[in-house]
């Protein structure tokens, strides 16, 4: 497999189904989308915590989904 295994973090996304009606072995690929309004709120929180804000929405989405603690990714 090439890439990052972010399974535990993806499971925190409410719109992703966790069960299928039949047994299957699959690998799922996709993109994570984040509204600009969410990035702005994250950046506000980051600045309040003394952290560097995300430069753009793509970096915010990628950085958030790769967090080691899946509770933070939600």
PDB file of C-alpha atoms in Angstrom:
ATOM      1  CA  UNK A   1       0.000   0.000   0.000  1.00  0.00           C
ATOM      2  CA  UNK A   2       1.235   3.476  -0.849  1.00  0.00           C
ATOM      3  CA  UNK A   3       0.059   6.452   1.171  1.00  0.00           C
ATOM      4  CA  UNK A   4      -1.191   6.896   4.694  1.00  0.00           C
ATOM      5  CA  UNK A   5      -3.524   4.541   6.546  1.00  0.00           C
ATOM      6  CA  UNK A   6      -5.993   6.989   8.084  1.00  0.00           C
ATOM      7  CA  UNK A   7      -8.739   4.423   8.723  1.00  0.00           C
ATOM      8  CA  UNK A   8      -9.291   5.315  12.389  1.00  0.00           C
ATOM      9  CA  UNK A   9      -9.601   9.015  11.555  1.00  0.00           C
ATOM     10  CA  UNK A  10     -11.934   8.457   8.600  1.00  0.00           C
ATOM     11  CA  UNK A  11     -14.251   6.484  10.892  1.00  0.00           C
ATOM     12  CA  UNK A  12     -14.915   9.755  12.761  1.00  0.00           C
ATOM     13  CA  UNK A  13     -16.579  11.218   9.632  1.00  0.00           C
ATOM     14  CA  UNK A  14     -20.317  10.728  10.111  1.00  0.00           C
ATOM     15  CA  UNK A  15     -21.120  10.418   6.388  1.00  0.00           C
ATOM     16  CA  UNK A  16     -18.773   7.427   5.885  1.00  0.00           C
ATOM     17  CA  UNK A  17     -20.587   4.065   6.295  1.00  0.00           C
ATOM     18  CA  UNK A  18     -18.885   1.640   8.682  1.00  0.00           C
ATOM     19  CA  UNK A  19     -20.704  -1.521   7.586  1.00  0.00           C
ATOM     20  CA  UNK A  20     -21.690  -3.031   4.244  1.00  0.00           C
ATOM     21  CA  UNK A  21     -24.538  -5.454   3.613  1.00  0.00           C
ATOM     22  CA  UNK A  22     -22.190  -8.192   2.383  1.00  0.00           C
ATOM     23  CA  UNK A  23     -18.623  -9.271   3.173  1.00  0.00           C
ATOM     24  CA  UNK A  24     -16.052  -7.655   0.919  1.00  0.00           C
ATOM     25  CA  UNK A  25     -12.335  -6.884   0.976  1.00  0.00           C
ATOM     26  CA  UNK A  26     -11.796  -3.392  -0.412  1.00  0.00           C
ATOM     27  CA  UNK A  27      -9.406  -0.474  -0.338  1.00  0.00           C
ATOM     28  CA  UNK A  28     -10.975   2.925  -0.496  1.00  0.00           C
ATOM     29  CA  UNK A  29      -9.374   6.017  -1.981  1.00  0.00           C
ATOM     30  CA  UNK A  30     -10.769   9.484  -1.836  1.00  0.00           C
ATOM     31  CA  UNK A  31     -10.392  13.123  -1.040  1.00  0.00           C
ATOM     32  CA  UNK A  32     -11.179  14.963   2.154  1.00  0.00           C
ATOM     33  CA  UNK A  33     -13.072  18.211   1.700  1.00  0.00           C
ATOM     34  CA  UNK A  34     -13.201  21.053   4.224  1.00  0.00           C
ATOM     35  CA  UNK A  35     -15.284  24.220   3.892  1.00  0.00           C
ATOM     36  CA  UNK A  36     -13.320  27.474   4.159  1.00  0.00           C
ATOM     37  CA  UNK A  37     -15.485  28.432   7.138  1.00  0.00           C
ATOM     38  CA  UNK A  38     -14.182  25.395   9.053  1.00  0.00           C
ATOM     39  CA  UNK A  39     -10.569  26.345   8.285  1.00  0.00           C
ATOM     40  CA  UNK A  40     -11.221  29.864   9.539  1.00  0.00           C
ATOM     41  CA  UNK A  41     -12.597  28.475  12.814  1.00  0.00           C
ATOM     42  CA  UNK A  42      -9.649  26.071  13.166  1.00  0.00           C
ATOM     43  CA  UNK A  43      -7.209  28.907  12.538  1.00  0.00           C
ATOM     44  CA  UNK A  44      -8.926  31.049  15.159  1.00  0.00           C
ATOM     45  CA  UNK A  45      -8.512  28.227  17.691  1.00  0.00           C
ATOM     46  CA  UNK A  46      -4.893  27.631  16.627  1.00  0.00           C
ATOM     47  CA  UNK A  47      -4.006  31.302  17.012  1.00  0.00           C
ATOM     48  CA  UNK A  48      -5.658  31.411  20.458  1.00  0.00           C
ATOM     49  CA  UNK A  49      -3.514  28.396  21.434  1.00  0.00           C
ATOM     50  CA  UNK A  50      -0.347  30.082  20.127  1.00  0.00           C
ATOM     51  CA  UNK A  51      -0.075  27.721  17.145  1.00  0.00           C
ATOM     52  CA  UNK A  52       0.664  28.650  13.537  1.00  0.00           C
ATOM     53  CA  UNK A  53      -2.536  28.913  11.446  1.00  0.00           C
ATOM     54  CA  UNK A  54      -3.021  26.726   8.368  1.00  0.00           C
ATOM     55  CA  UNK A  55      -1.884  28.487   5.179  1.00  0.00           C
ATOM     56  CA  UNK A  56      -4.797  27.170   3.120  1.00  0.00           C
ATOM     57  CA  UNK A  57      -7.820  24.887   3.301  1.00  0.00           C
ATOM     58  CA  UNK A  58      -6.063  21.964   1.580  1.00  0.00           C
ATOM     59  CA  UNK A  59      -3.328  21.945   4.225  1.00  0.00           C
ATOM     60  CA  UNK A  60      -5.926  22.185   6.987  1.00  0.00           C
ATOM     61  CA  UNK A  61      -7.870  19.189   5.652  1.00  0.00           C
ATOM     62  CA  UNK A  62      -4.768  17.062   5.059  1.00  0.00           C
ATOM     63  CA  UNK A  63      -3.231  17.971   8.400  1.00  0.00           C
ATOM     64  CA  UNK A  64      -6.427  17.337  10.328  1.00  0.00           C
ATOM     65  CA  UNK A  65      -7.170  13.907   8.866  1.00  0.00           C
ATOM     66  CA  UNK A  66      -3.596  12.709   9.534  1.00  0.00           C
ATOM     67  CA  UNK A  67      -3.634  13.544  13.248  1.00  0.00           C
ATOM     68  CA  UNK A  68      -2.500  10.681  15.463  1.00  0.00           C
ATOM     69  CA  UNK A  69      -5.419  11.138  17.873  1.00  0.00           C
ATOM     70  CA  UNK A  70      -8.616  10.323  15.963  1.00  0.00           C
ATOM     71  CA  UNK A  71     -10.670  12.296  18.524  1.00  0.00           C
ATOM     72  CA  UNK A  72      -8.942  15.457  17.265  1.00  0.00           C
ATOM     73  CA  UNK A  73      -9.608  14.569  13.619  1.00  0.00           C
ATOM     74  CA  UNK A  74     -13.365  14.553  14.218  1.00  0.00           C
TER      75      UNK A  74
END
